[in-house]
Short mmCIF file of C-alpha atoms in Angstrom, two decimals:
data_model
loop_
_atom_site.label_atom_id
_atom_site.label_comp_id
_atom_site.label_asym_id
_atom_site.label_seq_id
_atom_site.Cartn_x
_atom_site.Cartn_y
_atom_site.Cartn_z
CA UNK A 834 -25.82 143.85 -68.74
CA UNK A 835 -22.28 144.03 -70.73
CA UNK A 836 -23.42 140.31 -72.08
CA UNK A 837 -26.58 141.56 -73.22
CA UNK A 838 -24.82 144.50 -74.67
CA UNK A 839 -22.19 142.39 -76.15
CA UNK A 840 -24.80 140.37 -77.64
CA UNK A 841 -27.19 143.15 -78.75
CA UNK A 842 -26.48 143.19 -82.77
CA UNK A 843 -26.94 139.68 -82.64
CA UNK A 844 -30.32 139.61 -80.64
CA UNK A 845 -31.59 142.21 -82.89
CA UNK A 846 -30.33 140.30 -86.11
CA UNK A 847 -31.58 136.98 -85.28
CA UNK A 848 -34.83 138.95 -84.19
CA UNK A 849 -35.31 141.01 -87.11
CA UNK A 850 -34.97 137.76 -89.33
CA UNK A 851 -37.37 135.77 -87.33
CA UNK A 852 -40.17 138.33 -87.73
CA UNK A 853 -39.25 138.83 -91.57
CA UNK A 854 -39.39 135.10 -92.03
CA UNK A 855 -42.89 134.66 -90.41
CA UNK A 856 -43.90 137.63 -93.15
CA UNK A 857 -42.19 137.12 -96.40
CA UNK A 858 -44.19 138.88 -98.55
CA UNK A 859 -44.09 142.06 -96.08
CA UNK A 860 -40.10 141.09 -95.75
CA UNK A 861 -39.93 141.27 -99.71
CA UNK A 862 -41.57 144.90 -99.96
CA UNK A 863 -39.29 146.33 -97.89
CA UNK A 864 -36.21 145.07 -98.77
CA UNK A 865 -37.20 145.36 -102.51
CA UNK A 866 -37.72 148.71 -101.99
CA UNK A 867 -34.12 149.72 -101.30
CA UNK A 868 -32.12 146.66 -103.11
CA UNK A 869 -34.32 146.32 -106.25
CA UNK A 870 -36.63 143.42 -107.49
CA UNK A 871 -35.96 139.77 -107.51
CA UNK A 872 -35.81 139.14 -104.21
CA UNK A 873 -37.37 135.68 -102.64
CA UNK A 874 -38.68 134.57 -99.15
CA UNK A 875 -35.46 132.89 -98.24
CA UNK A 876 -32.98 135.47 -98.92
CA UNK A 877 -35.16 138.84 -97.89
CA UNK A 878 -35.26 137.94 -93.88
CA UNK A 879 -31.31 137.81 -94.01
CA UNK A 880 -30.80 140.81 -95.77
CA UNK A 881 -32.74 142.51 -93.77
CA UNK A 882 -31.10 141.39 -90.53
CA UNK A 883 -27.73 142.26 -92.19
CA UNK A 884 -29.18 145.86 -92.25
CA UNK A 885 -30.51 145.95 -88.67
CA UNK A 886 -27.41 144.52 -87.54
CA UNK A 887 -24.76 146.82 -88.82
CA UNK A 888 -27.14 149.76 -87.90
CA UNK A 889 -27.02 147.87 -84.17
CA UNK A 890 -23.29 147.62 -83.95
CA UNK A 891 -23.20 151.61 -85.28
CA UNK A 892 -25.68 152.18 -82.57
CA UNK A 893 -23.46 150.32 -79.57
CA UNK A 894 -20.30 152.63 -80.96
CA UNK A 895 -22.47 155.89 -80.74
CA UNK A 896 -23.53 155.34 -77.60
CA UNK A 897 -20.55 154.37 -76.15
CA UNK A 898 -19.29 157.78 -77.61
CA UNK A 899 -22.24 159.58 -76.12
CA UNK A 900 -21.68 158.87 -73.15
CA UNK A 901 -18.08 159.42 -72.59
CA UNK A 902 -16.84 156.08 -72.13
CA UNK A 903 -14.09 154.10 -74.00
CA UNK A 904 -14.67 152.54 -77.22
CA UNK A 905 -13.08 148.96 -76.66
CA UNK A 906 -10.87 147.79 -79.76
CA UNK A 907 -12.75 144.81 -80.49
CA UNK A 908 -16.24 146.69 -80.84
CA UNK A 909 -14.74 148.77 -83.20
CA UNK A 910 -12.80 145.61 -85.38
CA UNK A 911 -16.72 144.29 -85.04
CA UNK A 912 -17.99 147.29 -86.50
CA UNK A 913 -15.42 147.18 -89.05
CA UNK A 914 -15.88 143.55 -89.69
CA UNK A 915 -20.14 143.84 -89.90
CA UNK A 916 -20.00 147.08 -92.20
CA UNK A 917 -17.70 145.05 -95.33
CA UNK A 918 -19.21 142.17 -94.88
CA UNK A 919 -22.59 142.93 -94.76
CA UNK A 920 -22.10 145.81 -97.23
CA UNK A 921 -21.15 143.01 -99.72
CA UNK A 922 -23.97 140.60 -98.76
CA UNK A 923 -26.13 143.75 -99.88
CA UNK A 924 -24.38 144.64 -102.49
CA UNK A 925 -23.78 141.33 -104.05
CA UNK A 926 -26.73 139.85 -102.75
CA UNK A 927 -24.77 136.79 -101.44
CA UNK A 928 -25.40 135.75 -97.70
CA UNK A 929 -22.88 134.05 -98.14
CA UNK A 930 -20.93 136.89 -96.87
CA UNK A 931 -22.93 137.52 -93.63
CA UNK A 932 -22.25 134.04 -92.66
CA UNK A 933 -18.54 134.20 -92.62
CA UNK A 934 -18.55 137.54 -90.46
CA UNK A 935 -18.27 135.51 -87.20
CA UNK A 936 -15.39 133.30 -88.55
CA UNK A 937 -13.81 136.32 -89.96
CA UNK A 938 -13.90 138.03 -86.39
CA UNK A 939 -12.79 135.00 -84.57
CA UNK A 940 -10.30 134.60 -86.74
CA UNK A 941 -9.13 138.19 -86.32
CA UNK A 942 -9.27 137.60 -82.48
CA UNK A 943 -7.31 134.56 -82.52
CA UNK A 944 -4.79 136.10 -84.84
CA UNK A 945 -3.84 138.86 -82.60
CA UNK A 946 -3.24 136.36 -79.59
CA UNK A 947 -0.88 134.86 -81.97
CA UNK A 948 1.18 137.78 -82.97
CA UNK A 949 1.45 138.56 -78.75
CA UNK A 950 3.01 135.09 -78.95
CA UNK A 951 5.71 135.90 -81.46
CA UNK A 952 5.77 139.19 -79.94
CA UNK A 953 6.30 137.89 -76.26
CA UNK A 954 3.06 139.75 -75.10
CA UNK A 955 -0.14 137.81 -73.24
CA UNK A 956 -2.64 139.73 -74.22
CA UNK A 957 -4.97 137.63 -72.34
CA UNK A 958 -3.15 138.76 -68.69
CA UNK A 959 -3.45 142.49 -69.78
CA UNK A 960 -6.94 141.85 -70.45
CA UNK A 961 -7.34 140.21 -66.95
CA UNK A 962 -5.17 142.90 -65.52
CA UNK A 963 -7.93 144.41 -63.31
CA UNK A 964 -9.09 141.40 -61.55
CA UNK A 965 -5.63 141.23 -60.17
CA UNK A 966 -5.40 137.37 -61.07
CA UNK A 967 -1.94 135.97 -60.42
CA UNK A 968 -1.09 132.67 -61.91
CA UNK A 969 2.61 131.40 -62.80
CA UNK A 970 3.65 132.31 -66.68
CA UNK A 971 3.22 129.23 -67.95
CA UNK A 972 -0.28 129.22 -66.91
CA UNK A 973 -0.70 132.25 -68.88
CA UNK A 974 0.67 130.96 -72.00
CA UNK A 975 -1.60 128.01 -71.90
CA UNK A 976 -4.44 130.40 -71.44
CA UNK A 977 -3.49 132.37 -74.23
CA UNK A 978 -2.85 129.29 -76.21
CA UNK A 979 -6.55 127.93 -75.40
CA UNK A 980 -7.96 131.34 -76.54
CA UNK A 981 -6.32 130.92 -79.92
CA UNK A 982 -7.59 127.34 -80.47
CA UNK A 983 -11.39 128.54 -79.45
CA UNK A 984 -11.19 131.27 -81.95
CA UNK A 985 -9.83 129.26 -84.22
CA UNK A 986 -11.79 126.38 -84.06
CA UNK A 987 -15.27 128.14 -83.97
CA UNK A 988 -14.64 129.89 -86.91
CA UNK A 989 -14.34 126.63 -88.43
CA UNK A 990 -17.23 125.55 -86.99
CA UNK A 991 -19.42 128.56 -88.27
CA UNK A 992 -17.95 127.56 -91.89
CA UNK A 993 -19.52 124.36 -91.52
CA UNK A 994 -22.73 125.05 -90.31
CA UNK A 995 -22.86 127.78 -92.89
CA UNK A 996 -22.06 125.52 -95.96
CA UNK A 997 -24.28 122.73 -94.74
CA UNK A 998 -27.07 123.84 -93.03
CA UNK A 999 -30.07 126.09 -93.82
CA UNK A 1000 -30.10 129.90 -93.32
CA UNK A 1001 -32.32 129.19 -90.64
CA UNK A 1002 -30.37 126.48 -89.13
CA UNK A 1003 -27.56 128.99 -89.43
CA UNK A 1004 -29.09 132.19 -87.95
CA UNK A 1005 -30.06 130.23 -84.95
CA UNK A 1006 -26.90 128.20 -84.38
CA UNK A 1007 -25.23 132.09 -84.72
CA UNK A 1008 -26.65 133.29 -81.68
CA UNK A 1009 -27.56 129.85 -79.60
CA UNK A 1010 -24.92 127.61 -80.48
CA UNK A 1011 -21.74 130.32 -80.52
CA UNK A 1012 -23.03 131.32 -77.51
CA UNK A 1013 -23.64 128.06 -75.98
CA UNK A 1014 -19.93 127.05 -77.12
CA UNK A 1015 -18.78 130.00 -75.43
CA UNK A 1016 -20.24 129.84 -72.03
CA UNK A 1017 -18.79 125.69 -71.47
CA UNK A 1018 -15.56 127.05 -73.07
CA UNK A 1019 -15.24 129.84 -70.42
CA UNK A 1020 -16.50 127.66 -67.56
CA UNK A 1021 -13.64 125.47 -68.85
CA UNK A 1022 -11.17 128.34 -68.57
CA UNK A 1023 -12.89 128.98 -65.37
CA UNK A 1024 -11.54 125.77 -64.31
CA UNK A 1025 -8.67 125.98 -65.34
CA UNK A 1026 -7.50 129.40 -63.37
CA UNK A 1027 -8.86 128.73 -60.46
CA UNK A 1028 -6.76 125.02 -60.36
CA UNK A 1029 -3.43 127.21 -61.74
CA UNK A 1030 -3.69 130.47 -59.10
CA UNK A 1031 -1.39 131.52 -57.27
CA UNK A 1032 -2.51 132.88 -53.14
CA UNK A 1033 -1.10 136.10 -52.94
CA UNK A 1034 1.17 136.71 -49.99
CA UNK A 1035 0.05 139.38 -47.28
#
């Protein structure tokens, strides 16, 4: 349930863009009738998502809110992240922008895993805190040091299937392929605890 509620902005965006691509002339209506004419069947559907998405990830935050419960930091750099760049994909009509959101975010990610390394703080093992994993410091530098190579190297890869792919190509590689990427990647890490743990002593 926290996967699928990680994961709902980008079900509903690659959902919303599907069904406006299988009706472009119904996708065109609506989204000329809030950002003006000349709009085609290739760029509608992914303004349209943009719009269902950062109402999504507004949605997740107000809910959260509702109910009492604690706002984690990186929903809210998300929200942050989704509202300027898709405000300028709509506002410059450019999808362009859309498209580097993820990079931008992973980027972000792997950027504050780098300042706890100049700062001498694993953010990684306060994150992990809870499931009362011990593993020797080293081990926990490497982890952290993994971390900042995924983020960094899927925002890379986003770039590139951004630039030379389709929008469709894109839009499904954004919630199949990321994914996909992250699930081996954490089985990896997976791996890689469980060899480096240390049996606590009764």
């Amino acid at each position: 349930m926290k996967l699928l509620f990680d994961l709902f902005p980008v079900i509903l965006f690659f959902a919303a863009f599907k069904i406006a691509e299988g009706q472009p002339d119904a996708a065109i209506a609506l989204a000329e009738r809030f950002m003006g004419e000349g709009l085609t069947a290739m760029t509608a559907p992914v303004f349209i998502a943009t719009v269902v998405a950062i109402a999504a990830t507004f949605l997740q935050v107000g809910w959260l809110m509702l109910r009492g419960r604690k706002v984690e930091p990186m929903l809210w750099i998300s929200l942050a992240v989704i509202v300027v760049f898709g405000s300028l994909t709509l506002y410059l009509r450019n999808e362009m922008f859309i498209k580097w959101k993820p990079t931008i975010l992973y980027w972000i990610f792997g950027g504050i895993l780098v300042y706890g390394n100049i700062a001498g703080r694993n953010f990684i093992r306060m994150l992990l805190s809870k499931a009362e994993i011990e593993m020797p410091g080293h081990a926990w530098g490497t982890l952290q040091n993994m971390w900042i190579g995924f983020f960094a190297a899927m925002g890379v890869v986003n770039l590139l299937v951004a630039y030379l792919c389709s929008t469709d190509t894109w839009v499904n590689f954004k919630l199949f392929g990321l994914m996909g990427l992250t699930l081996v990647f954490t089985i990896g890490i997976g791996v890689f605890m469980t060899k480096h743990a240390v049996t606590r002593q009764n």
